[in-house]
GROMACS .gro file of N, CA, C and O in nm:
model
  464
    1UNK      N    1  10.913  10.416  10.959
    1UNK     CA    2  10.796  10.331  10.951
    1UNK      C    3  10.842  10.185  10.944
    1UNK      O    4  10.938  10.152  10.875
    2UNK      N    5  10.770  10.100  11.014
    2UNK     CA    6  10.799   9.958  11.010
    2UNK      C    7  10.746   9.899  10.880
    2UNK      O    8  10.665   9.961  10.810
    3UNK      N    9  10.789   9.779  10.849
    3UNK     CA   10  10.749   9.710  10.725
    3UNK      C   11  10.697   9.571  10.759
    3UNK      O   12  10.755   9.502  10.842
    4UNK      N   13  10.590   9.534  10.693
    4UNK     CA   14  10.540   9.397  10.698
    4UNK      C   15  10.549   9.342  10.556
    4UNK      O   16  10.503   9.406  10.462
    5UNK      N   17  10.609   9.225  10.544
    5UNK     CA   18  10.629   9.163  10.413
    5UNK      C   19  10.540   9.041  10.397
    5UNK      O   20  10.520   8.965  10.492
    6UNK      N   21  10.489   9.024  10.279
    6UNK     CA   22  10.417   8.902  10.240
    6UNK      C   23  10.477   8.862  10.106
    6UNK      O   24  10.462   8.933  10.007
    7UNK      N   25  10.552   8.752  10.105
    7UNK     CA   26  10.628   8.715   9.987
    7UNK      C   27  10.587   8.580   9.930
    7UNK      O   28  10.541   8.492  10.003
    8UNK      N   29  10.608   8.569   9.800
    8UNK     CA   30  10.594   8.443   9.727
    8UNK      C   31  10.452   8.386   9.733
    8UNK      O   32  10.433   8.265   9.745
    9UNK      N   33  10.353   8.476   9.724
    9UNK     CA   34  10.213   8.433   9.719
    9UNK      C   35  10.182   8.396   9.574
    9UNK      O   36  10.183   8.482   9.486
   10UNK      N   37  10.156   8.269   9.549
   10UNK     CA   38  10.133   8.219   9.413
   10UNK      C   39   9.985   8.194   9.391
   10UNK      O   40   9.920   8.129   9.473
   11UNK      N   41   9.932   8.247   9.279
   11UNK     CA   42   9.790   8.236   9.248
   11UNK      C   43   9.774   8.202   9.101
   11UNK      O   44   9.831   8.269   9.014
   12UNK      N   45   9.696   8.100   9.072
   12UNK     CA   46   9.665   8.062   8.934
   12UNK      C   47   9.543   8.140   8.887
   12UNK      O   48   9.441   8.145   8.957
   13UNK      N   49   9.556   8.200   8.768
   13UNK     CA   50   9.446   8.280   8.714
   13UNK      C   51   9.459   8.292   8.563
   13UNK      O   52   9.563   8.258   8.506
   14UNK      N   53   9.354   8.341   8.500
   14UNK     CA   54   9.357   8.373   8.357
   14UNK      C   55   9.402   8.517   8.342
   14UNK      O   56   9.343   8.608   8.401
   15UNK      N   57   9.509   8.538   8.266
   15UNK     CA   58   9.558   8.674   8.240
   15UNK      C   59   9.641   8.671   8.113
   15UNK      O   60   9.708   8.571   8.083
   16UNK      N   61   9.632   8.777   8.035
   16UNK     CA   62   9.714   8.787   7.915
   16UNK      C   63   9.636   8.839   7.796
   16UNK      O   64   9.514   8.849   7.798
   17UNK      N   65   9.710   8.873   7.692
   17UNK     CA   66   9.650   8.931   7.572
   17UNK      C   67   9.633   8.832   7.458
   17UNK      O   68   9.557   8.857   7.366
   18UNK      N   69   9.703   8.721   7.465
   18UNK     CA   70   9.698   8.623   7.356
   18UNK      C   71   9.582   8.525   7.376
   18UNK      O   72   9.542   8.497   7.489
   19UNK      N   73   9.531   8.472   7.265
   19UNK     CA   74   9.418   8.378   7.273
   19UNK      C   75   9.446   8.262   7.367
   19UNK      O   76   9.361   8.225   7.448
   20UNK      N   77   9.565   8.202   7.355
   20UNK     CA   78   9.595   8.086   7.440
   20UNK      C   79   9.597   8.125   7.587
   20UNK      O   80   9.563   8.043   7.673
   21UNK      N   81   9.634   8.249   7.620
   21UNK     CA   82   9.637   8.293   7.759
   21UNK      C   83   9.497   8.308   7.817
   21UNK      O   84   9.478   8.300   7.938
   22UNK      N   85   9.400   8.331   7.731
   22UNK     CA   86   9.262   8.349   7.777
   22UNK      C   87   9.196   8.216   7.809
   22UNK      O   88   9.084   8.212   7.861
   23UNK      N   89   9.266   8.105   7.780
   23UNK     CA   90   9.210   7.971   7.803
   23UNK      C   91   9.295   7.886   7.896
   23UNK      O   92   9.257   7.773   7.927
   24UNK      N   93   9.409   7.939   7.939
   24UNK     CA   94   9.502   7.862   8.021
   24UNK      C   95   9.539   7.942   8.144
   24UNK      O   96   9.584   8.056   8.133
   25UNK      N   97   9.520   7.881   8.261
   25UNK     CA   98   9.560   7.950   8.383
   25UNK      C   99   9.713   7.958   8.391
   25UNK      O  100   9.783   7.866   8.351
   26UNK      N  101   9.759   8.071   8.441
   26UNK     CA  102   9.901   8.092   8.463
   26UNK      C  103   9.923   8.126   8.611
   26UNK      O  104   9.835   8.183   8.675
   27UNK      N  105  10.039   8.092   8.661
   27UNK     CA  106  10.070   8.118   8.801
   27UNK      C  107  10.139   8.253   8.814
   27UNK      O  108  10.248   8.273   8.760
   28UNK      N  109  10.073   8.345   8.883
   28UNK     CA  110  10.130   8.475   8.914
   28UNK      C  111  10.189   8.469   9.054
   28UNK      O  112  10.137   8.400   9.142
   29UNK      N  113  10.297   8.543   9.075
   29UNK     CA  114  10.360   8.549   9.206
   29UNK      C  115  10.358   8.693   9.255
   29UNK      O  116  10.393   8.785   9.182
   30UNK      N  117  10.316   8.710   9.380
   30UNK     CA  118  10.303   8.842   9.441
   30UNK      C  119  10.395   8.854   9.562
   30UNK      O  120  10.404   8.762   9.643
   31UNK      N  121  10.461   8.969   9.572
   31UNK     CA  122  10.540   9.005   9.689
   31UNK      C  123  10.493   9.143   9.732
   31UNK      O  124  10.481   9.233   9.648
   32UNK      N  125  10.467   9.159   9.861
   32UNK     CA  126  10.423   9.288   9.913
   32UNK      C  127  10.513   9.335  10.025
   32UNK      O  128  10.558   9.255  10.107
   33UNK      N  129  10.535   9.464  10.027
   33UNK     CA  130  10.603   9.533  10.136
   33UNK      C  131  10.509   9.644  10.179
   33UNK      O  132  10.478   9.733  10.102
   34UNK      N  133  10.461   9.634  10.303
   34UNK     CA  134  10.358   9.727  10.350
   34UNK      C  135  10.407   9.805  10.472
   34UNK      O  136  10.459   9.747  10.567
   35UNK      N  137  10.393   9.937  10.467
   35UNK     CA  138  10.427  10.021  10.581
   35UNK      C  139  10.322  10.001  10.690
   35UNK      O  140  10.200  10.003  10.661
   36UNK      N  141  10.370   9.986  10.813
   36UNK     CA  142  10.276   9.973  10.925
   36UNK      C  143  10.354   9.993  11.055
   36UNK      O  144  10.463   9.938  11.071
   37UNK      N  145  10.299  10.068  11.146
   37UNK     CA  146  10.360  10.086  11.276
   37UNK      C  147  10.321   9.966  11.363
   37UNK      O  148  10.204   9.951  11.399
   38UNK      N  149  10.417   9.881  11.396
   38UNK     CA  150  10.384   9.757  11.468
   38UNK      C  151  10.397   9.769  11.620
   38UNK      O  152  10.374   9.672  11.692
   39UNK      N  153  10.428   9.888  11.670
   39UNK     CA  154  10.452   9.902  11.814
   39UNK      C  155  10.332   9.862  11.900
   39UNK      O  156  10.348   9.792  12.000
   40UNK      N  157  10.213   9.905  11.861
   40UNK     CA  158  10.095   9.872  11.943
   40UNK      C  159  10.069   9.721  11.943
   40UNK      O  160  10.036   9.663  12.047
   41UNK      N  161  10.086   9.657  11.829
   41UNK     CA  162  10.068   9.512  11.823
   41UNK      C  163  10.172   9.441  11.910
   41UNK      O  164  10.141   9.344  11.979
   42UNK      N  165  10.296   9.491  11.908
   42UNK     CA  166  10.401   9.431  11.989
   42UNK      C  167  10.372   9.447  12.138
   42UNK      O  168  10.398   9.356  12.218
   43UNK      N  169  10.317   9.562  12.175
   43UNK     CA  170  10.284   9.587  12.316
   43UNK      C  171  10.168   9.502  12.365
   43UNK      O  172  10.167   9.455  12.478
   44UNK      N  173  10.067   9.482  12.280
   44UNK     CA  174   9.945   9.414  12.322
   44UNK      C  175   9.940   9.266  12.284
   44UNK      O  176   9.858   9.192  12.338
   45UNK      N  177  10.026   9.226  12.190
   45UNK     CA  178  10.024   9.088  12.138
   45UNK      C  179   9.885   9.053  12.084
   45UNK      O  180   9.835   8.942  12.101
   46UNK      N  181   9.822   9.151  12.018
   46UNK     CA  182   9.685   9.138  11.969
   46UNK      C  183   9.683   9.164  11.818
   46UNK      O  184   9.723   9.272  11.773
   47UNK      N  185   9.633   9.069  11.744
   47UNK     CA  186   9.633   9.080  11.598
   47UNK      C  187   9.547   9.195  11.547
   47UNK      O  188   9.571   9.247  11.438
   48UNK      N  189   9.451   9.239  11.627
   48UNK     CA  190   9.367   9.350  11.582
   48UNK      C  191   9.445   9.481  11.575
   48UNK      O  192   9.396   9.579  11.520
   49UNK      N  193   9.565   9.484  11.629
   49UNK     CA  194   9.649   9.604  11.627
   49UNK      C  195   9.757   9.600  11.520
   49UNK      O  196   9.851   9.681  11.525
   50UNK      N  197   9.746   9.509  11.427
   50UNK     CA  198   9.844   9.500  11.321
   50UNK      C  199   9.776   9.464  11.190
   50UNK      O  200   9.653   9.449  11.184
   51UNK      N  201   9.853   9.452  11.086
   51UNK     CA  202   9.799   9.404  10.959
   51UNK      C  203   9.789   9.252  10.966
   51UNK      O  204   9.889   9.185  10.992
   52UNK      N  205   9.672   9.201  10.945
   52UNK     CA  206   9.651   9.056  10.944
   52UNK      C  207   9.690   9.005  10.806
   52UNK      O  208   9.611   9.009  10.712
   53UNK      N  209   9.815   8.959  10.791
   53UNK     CA  210   9.860   8.919  10.658
   53UNK      C  211   9.788   8.795  10.607
   53UNK      O  212   9.783   8.772  10.488
   54UNK      N  213   9.728   8.716  10.696
   54UNK     CA  214   9.644   8.605  10.652
   54UNK      C  215   9.519   8.656  10.581
   54UNK      O  216   9.481   8.606  10.475
   55UNK      N  217   9.457   8.759  10.638
   55UNK     CA  218   9.339   8.819  10.576
   55UNK      C  219   9.377   8.889  10.445
   55UNK      O  220   9.302   8.884  10.347
   56UNK      N  221   9.493   8.954  10.445
   56UNK     CA  222   9.539   9.020  10.323
   56UNK      C  223   9.564   8.918  10.213
   56UNK      O  224   9.520   8.936  10.098
   57UNK      N  225   9.631   8.809  10.246
   57UNK     CA  226   9.658   8.703  10.148
   57UNK      C  227   9.528   8.647  10.091
   57UNK      O  228   9.515   8.629   9.969
   58UNK      N  229   9.430   8.622  10.177
   58UNK     CA  230   9.303   8.567  10.130
   58UNK      C  231   9.230   8.666  10.040
   58UNK      O  232   9.171   8.629   9.938
   59UNK      N  233   9.236   8.794  10.074
   59UNK     CA  234   9.172   8.898   9.993
   59UNK      C  235   9.239   8.905   9.855
   59UNK      O  236   9.171   8.918   9.753
   60UNK      N  237   9.371   8.894   9.851
   60UNK     CA  238   9.443   8.894   9.724
   60UNK      C  239   9.404   8.774   9.640
   60UNK      O  240   9.375   8.787   9.521
   61UNK      N  241   9.402   8.656   9.700
   61UNK     CA  242   9.364   8.534   9.628
   61UNK      C  243   9.224   8.549   9.568
   61UNK      O  244   9.203   8.523   9.450
   62UNK      N  245   9.129   8.593   9.648
   62UNK     CA  246   8.991   8.609   9.599
   62UNK      C  247   8.984   8.711   9.487
   62UNK      O  248   8.915   8.690   9.386
   63UNK      N  249   9.053   8.823   9.503
   63UNK     CA  250   9.052   8.930   9.403
   63UNK      C  251   9.111   8.881   9.271
   63UNK      O  252   9.053   8.901   9.163
   64UNK      N  253   9.226   8.815   9.277
   64UNK     CA  254   9.294   8.771   9.156
   64UNK      C  255   9.216   8.659   9.087
   64UNK      O  256   9.201   8.660   8.964
   65UNK      N  257   9.166   8.563   9.162
   65UNK     CA  258   9.092   8.453   9.101
   65UNK      C  259   8.964   8.500   9.033
   65UNK      O  260   8.920   8.442   8.935
   66UNK      N  261   8.904   8.607   9.085
   66UNK     CA  262   8.779   8.660   9.026
   66UNK      C  263   8.807   8.759   8.913
   66UNK      O  264   8.713   8.805   8.848
   67UNK      N  265   8.933   8.789   8.888
   67UNK     CA  266   8.966   8.892   8.790
   67UNK      C  267   8.968   8.838   8.647
   67UNK      O  268   8.971   8.718   8.626
   68UNK      N  269   8.968   8.933   8.553
   68UNK     CA  270   8.971   8.898   8.411
   68UNK      C  271   9.055   9.001   8.335
   68UNK      O  272   9.011   9.059   8.238
   69UNK      N  273   9.177   9.023   8.384
   69UNK     CA  274   9.263   9.125   8.326
   69UNK      C  275   9.343   9.070   8.208
   69UNK      O  276   9.370   8.950   8.202
   70UNK      N  277   9.382   9.159   8.121
   70UNK     CA  278   9.474   9.125   8.014
   70UNK      C  279   9.617   9.160   8.053
   70UNK      O  280   9.710   9.087   8.022
   71UNK      N  281   9.634   9.274   8.120
   71UNK     CA  282   9.767   9.323   8.154
   71UNK      C  283   9.796   9.310   8.303
   71UNK      O  284   9.710   9.342   8.388
   72UNK      N  285   9.919   9.269   8.336
   72UNK     CA  286   9.957   9.262   8.477
   72UNK      C  287   9.966   9.403   8.537
   72UNK      O  288   9.946   9.420   8.656
   73UNK      N  289   9.990   9.503   8.453
   73UNK     CA  290   9.995   9.640   8.501
   73UNK      C  291   9.860   9.683   8.559
   73UNK      O  292   9.854   9.747   8.665
   74UNK      N  293   9.752   9.648   8.490
   74UNK     CA  294   9.618   9.685   8.536
   74UNK      C  295   9.582   9.609   8.663
   74UNK      O  296   9.528   9.665   8.759
   75UNK      N  297   9.613   9.481   8.664
   75UNK     CA  298   9.588   9.400   8.784
   75UNK      C  299   9.663   9.457   8.904
   75UNK      O  300   9.605   9.473   9.012
   76UNK      N  301   9.790   9.489   8.887
   76UNK     CA  302   9.870   9.542   8.997
   76UNK      C  303   9.812   9.673   9.050
   76UNK      O  304   9.801   9.693   9.171
   77UNK      N  305   9.776   9.761   8.960
   77UNK     CA  306   9.722   9.891   9.001
   77UNK      C  307   9.591   9.876   9.077
   77UNK      O  308   9.573   9.935   9.185
   78UNK      N  309   9.498   9.797   9.025
   78UNK     CA  310   9.369   9.779   9.091
   78UNK      C  311   9.385   9.706   9.225
   78UNK      O  312   9.318   9.740   9.323
   79UNK      N  313   9.472   9.608   9.229
   79UNK     CA  314   9.497   9.535   9.354
   79UNK      C  315   9.557   9.627   9.459
   79UNK      O  316   9.514   9.626   9.575
   80UNK      N  317   9.653   9.707   9.422
   80UNK     CA  318   9.715   9.800   9.516
   80UNK      C  319   9.613   9.897   9.574
   80UNK      O  320   9.609   9.920   9.695
   81UNK      N  321   9.528   9.953   9.489
   81UNK     CA  322   9.427  10.047   9.536
   81UNK      C  323   9.328   9.980   9.631
   81UNK      O  324   9.289  10.037   9.733
   82UNK      N  325   9.288   9.857   9.599
   82UNK     CA  326   9.196   9.784   9.686
   82UNK      C  327   9.259   9.760   9.823
   82UNK      O  328   9.196   9.781   9.928
   83UNK      N  329   9.385   9.718   9.825
   83UNK     CA  330   9.452   9.690   9.953
   83UNK      C  331   9.470   9.817  10.035
   83UNK      O  332   9.448   9.816  10.157
   84UNK      N  333   9.509   9.926   9.971
   84UNK     CA  334   9.525  10.054  10.043
   84UNK      C  335   9.394  10.097  10.107
   84UNK      O  336   9.392  10.144  10.221
   85UNK      N  337   9.285  10.080  10.035
   85UNK     CA  338   9.154  10.123  10.085
   85UNK      C  339   9.097  10.030  10.192
   85UNK      O  340   9.049  10.076  10.295
   86UNK      N  341   9.102   9.902  10.167
   86UNK     CA  342   9.035   9.808  10.258
   86UNK      C  343   9.112   9.782  10.386
   86UNK      O  344   9.053   9.745  10.487
   87UNK      N  345   9.244   9.797  10.383
   87UNK     CA  346   9.324   9.767  10.502
   87UNK      C  347   9.391   9.891  10.560
   87UNK      O  348   9.471   9.879  10.653
   88UNK      N  349   9.361  10.007  10.507
   88UNK     CA  350   9.417  10.134  10.557
   88UNK      C  351   9.569  10.130  10.565
   88UNK      O  352   9.629  10.182  10.659
   89UNK      N  353   9.630  10.068  10.467
   89UNK     CA  354   9.776  10.063  10.460
   89UNK      C  355   9.824  10.200  10.411
   89UNK      O  356   9.778  10.248  10.309
   90UNK      N  357   9.917  10.264  10.483
   90UNK     CA  358   9.962  10.396  10.440
   90UNK      C  359  10.040  10.393  10.308
   90UNK      O  360  10.027  10.483  10.226
   91UNK      N  361  10.122  10.288  10.289
   91UNK     CA  362  10.204  10.278  10.169
   91UNK      C  363  10.238  10.132  10.146
   91UNK      O  364  10.262  10.057  10.240
   92UNK      N  365  10.240  10.094  10.018
   92UNK     CA  366  10.280   9.957   9.986
   92UNK      C  367  10.362   9.952   9.859
   92UNK      O  368  10.354  10.039   9.773
   93UNK      N  369  10.441   9.849   9.852
   93UNK     CA  370  10.519   9.817   9.733
   93UNK      C  371  10.475   9.678   9.690
   93UNK      O  372  10.479   9.584   9.770
   94UNK      N  373  10.428   9.668   9.567
   94UNK     CA  374  10.374   9.543   9.515
   94UNK      C  375  10.458   9.497   9.396
   94UNK      O  376  10.479   9.573   9.301
   95UNK      N  377  10.506   9.375   9.405
   95UNK     CA  378  10.579   9.313   9.294
   95UNK      C  379  10.493   9.200   9.242
   95UNK      O  380  10.446   9.116   9.317
   96UNK      N  381  10.470   9.200   9.110
   96UNK     CA  382  10.389   9.098   9.045
   96UNK      C  383  10.474   9.036   8.935
   96UNK      O  384  10.527   9.107   8.849
   97UNK      N  385  10.484   8.903   8.937
   97UNK     CA  386  10.563   8.830   8.838
   97UNK      C  387  10.474   8.732   8.763
   97UNK      O  388  10.385   8.670   8.821
   98UNK      N  389  10.502   8.720   8.634
   98UNK     CA  390  10.425   8.632   8.546
   98UNK      C  391  10.522   8.554   8.458
   98UNK      O  392  10.615   8.613   8.401
   99UNK      N  393  10.502   8.422   8.445
   99UNK     CA  394  10.589   8.347   8.355
   99UNK      C  395  10.562   8.384   8.210
   99UNK      O  396  10.447   8.408   8.172
  100UNK      N  397  10.667   8.393   8.131
  100UNK     CA  398  10.653   8.419   7.988
  100UNK      C  399  10.748   8.328   7.913
  100UNK      O  400  10.850   8.286   7.965
  101UNK      N  401  10.711   8.295   7.790
  101UNK     CA  402  10.794   8.210   7.706
  101UNK      C  403  10.843   8.292   7.589
  101UNK      O  404  10.787   8.288   7.480
  102UNK      N  405  10.945   8.371   7.611
  102UNK     CA  406  11.000   8.454   7.505
  102UNK      C  407  11.116   8.382   7.437
  102UNK      O  408  11.113   8.352   7.320
  103UNK      N  409  11.219   8.355   7.512
  103UNK     CA  410  11.334   8.277   7.466
  103UNK      C  411  11.364   8.177   7.575
  103UNK      O  412  11.453   8.197   7.657
  104UNK      N  413  11.286   8.071   7.580
  104UNK     CA  414  11.295   7.976   7.690
  104UNK      C  415  11.195   8.014   7.798
  104UNK      O  416  11.090   8.069   7.771
  105UNK      N  417  11.231   7.985   7.920
  105UNK     CA  418  11.145   8.017   8.034
  105UNK      C  419  11.192   8.147   8.098
  105UNK      O  420  11.303   8.154   8.149
  106UNK      N  421  11.108   8.249   8.094
  106UNK     CA  422  11.142   8.380   8.149
  106UNK      C  423  11.032   8.425   8.243
  106UNK      O  424  10.927   8.363   8.253
  107UNK      N  425  11.057   8.537   8.307
  107UNK     CA  426  10.959   8.596   8.397
  107UNK      C  427  10.946   8.744   8.365
  107UNK      O  428  11.046   8.814   8.355
  108UNK      N  429  10.822   8.788   8.350
  108UNK     CA  430  10.794   8.931   8.341
  108UNK      C  431  10.761   8.978   8.483
  108UNK      O  432  10.689   8.911   8.555
  109UNK      N  433  10.815   9.092   8.523
  109UNK     CA  434  10.795   9.140   8.660
  109UNK      C  435  10.776   9.291   8.657
  109UNK      O  436  10.848   9.362   8.588
  110UNK      N  437  10.678   9.335   8.735
  110UNK     CA  438  10.661   9.479   8.755
  110UNK      C  439  10.661   9.507   8.903
  110UNK      O  440  10.626   9.421   8.986
  111UNK      N  441  10.701   9.627   8.938
  111UNK     CA  442  10.702   9.672   9.077
  111UNK      C  443  10.636   9.809   9.079
  111UNK      O  444  10.675   9.898   9.004
  112UNK      N  445  10.534   9.823   9.166
  112UNK     CA  446  10.472   9.954   9.183
  112UNK      C  447  10.474   9.990   9.330
  112UNK      O  448  10.469   9.903   9.417
  113UNK      N  449  10.480  10.119   9.358
  113UNK     CA  450  10.469  10.171   9.494
  113UNK      C  451  10.355  10.270   9.496
  113UNK      O  452  10.350  10.361   9.412
  114UNK      N  453  10.265  10.251   9.590
  114UNK     CA  454  10.148  10.339   9.602
  114UNK      C  455  10.127  10.375   9.748
  114UNK      O  456  10.159  10.298   9.838
  115UNK      N  457  10.068  10.491   9.769
  115UNK     CA  458  10.034  10.533   9.905
  115UNK      C  459   9.899  10.601   9.905
  115UNK      O  460   9.848  10.642   9.801
  116UNK      N  461   9.844  10.613  10.024
  116UNK     CA  462   9.713  10.678  10.039
  116UNK      C  463   9.726  10.825  10.015
  116UNK      O  464   9.822  10.888  10.044
   0.00000   0.00000   0.00000
């Protein structure tokens, strides 16, 4: 199976369990790896035969900005299911990163893989 990647998509949103996180936007970073057979798109040079990563990026931005999650795990799971359903992606790998201040500047990151 071929892969289409969408990397380093940064979105500001409210997320977290602490009071200060519920009042301050944080920048989340998304990386996606999506299975897709690109042969028909390559043959036709027609975007309707492939995954429109511009449309996917916009859908992610709208979904995340409208969300009100506490945990990045819940956001990742719901986002993955929405993308699988709306874009008929057979399988995807989603990486979600969130800045955290534990001992200096750190990043919390989760990776999930889901399929239809």
